[in-house]
Coordinates of C-alpha atoms in Angstrom, one line a residue:
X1 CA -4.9 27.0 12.2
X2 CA -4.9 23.8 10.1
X3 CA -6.8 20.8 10.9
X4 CA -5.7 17.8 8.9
X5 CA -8.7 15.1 8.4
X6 CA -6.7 12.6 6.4
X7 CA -3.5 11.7 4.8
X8 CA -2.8 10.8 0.9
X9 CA -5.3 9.8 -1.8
X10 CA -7.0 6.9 -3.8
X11 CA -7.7 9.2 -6.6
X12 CA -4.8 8.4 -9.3
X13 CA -4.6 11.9 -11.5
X14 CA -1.9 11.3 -13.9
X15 CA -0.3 14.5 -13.2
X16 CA -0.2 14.0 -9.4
X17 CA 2.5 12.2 -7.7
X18 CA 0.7 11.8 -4.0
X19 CA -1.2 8.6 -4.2
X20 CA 2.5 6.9 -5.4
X21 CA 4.5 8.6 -2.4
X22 CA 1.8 8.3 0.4
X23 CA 0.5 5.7 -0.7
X24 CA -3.9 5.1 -0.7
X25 CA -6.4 7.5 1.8
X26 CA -6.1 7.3 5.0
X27 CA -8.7 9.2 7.6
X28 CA -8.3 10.5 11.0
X29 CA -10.8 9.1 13.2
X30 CA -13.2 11.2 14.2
X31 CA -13.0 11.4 17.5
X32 CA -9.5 12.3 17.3
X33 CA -10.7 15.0 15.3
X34 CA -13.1 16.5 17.2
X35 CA -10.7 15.9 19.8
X36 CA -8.3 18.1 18.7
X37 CA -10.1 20.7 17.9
X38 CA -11.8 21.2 21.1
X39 CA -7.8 21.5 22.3
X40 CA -7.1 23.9 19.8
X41 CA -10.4 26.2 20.6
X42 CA -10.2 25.6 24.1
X43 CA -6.2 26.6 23.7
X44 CA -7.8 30.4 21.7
X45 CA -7.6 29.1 18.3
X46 CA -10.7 30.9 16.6
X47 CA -10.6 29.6 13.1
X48 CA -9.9 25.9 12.0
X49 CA -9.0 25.1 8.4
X50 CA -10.0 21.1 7.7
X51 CA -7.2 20.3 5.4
X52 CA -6.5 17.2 3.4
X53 CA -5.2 16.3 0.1
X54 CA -8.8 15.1 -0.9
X55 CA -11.2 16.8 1.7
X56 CA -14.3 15.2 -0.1
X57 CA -12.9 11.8 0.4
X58 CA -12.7 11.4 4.2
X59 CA -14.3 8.8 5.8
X60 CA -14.6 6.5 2.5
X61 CA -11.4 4.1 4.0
X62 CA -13.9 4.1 7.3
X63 CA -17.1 4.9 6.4
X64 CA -17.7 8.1 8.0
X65 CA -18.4 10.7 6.4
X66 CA -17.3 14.4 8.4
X67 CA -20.4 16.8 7.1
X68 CA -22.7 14.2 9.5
X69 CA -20.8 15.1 12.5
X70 CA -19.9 18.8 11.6
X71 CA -24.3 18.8 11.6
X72 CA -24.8 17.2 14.2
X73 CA -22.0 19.7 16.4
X74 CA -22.8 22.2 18.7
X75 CA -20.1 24.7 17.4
X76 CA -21.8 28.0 16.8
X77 CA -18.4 28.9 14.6
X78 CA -18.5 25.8 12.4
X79 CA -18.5 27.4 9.0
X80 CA -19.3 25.1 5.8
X81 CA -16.7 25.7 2.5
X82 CA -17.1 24.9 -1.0
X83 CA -14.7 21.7 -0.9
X84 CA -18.3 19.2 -0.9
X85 CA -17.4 18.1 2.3

């Protein structure tokens, strides 16, 4: 199940259209986040995929960053990728 963190970009790749259709980063709040994946786990969902179109960037707009509070979880499933979150 995906887990979106954030929506568009500020990086402006000259190949990429996203940051001129969406428009600059903007992140989920965390406690939104956590909140929905508690409902998703609690609903059976056994693996969440945190999704974004710059994963790395989330929490910059808010200054948050998600790798603190993935830490600082009690979620013995909670699996770290290779994104730099």
């Amino acid at each position: 199940m995906y887990l979106k963190i954030s929506e568009a970009c500020n990086r402006r790749c000259r190949f990429c259209i996203i940051p001129q259709l969406l428009g600059s980063l903007v992140s989920r709040p965390i406690d939104e986040i956590m909140g929905e994946a508690e409902n998703l786990v609690g609903a059976g969902v056994q693996e969440l995929l945190v999704v974004s179109h710059d994963t790395s960037a989330y929490g910059v707009d808010i200054k948050h960053r998600l790798m603190r509070v993935v830490v600082t979880t009690n979620y013995p499933h909670i699996q770290r990728g290779s994104s730099g979150i």
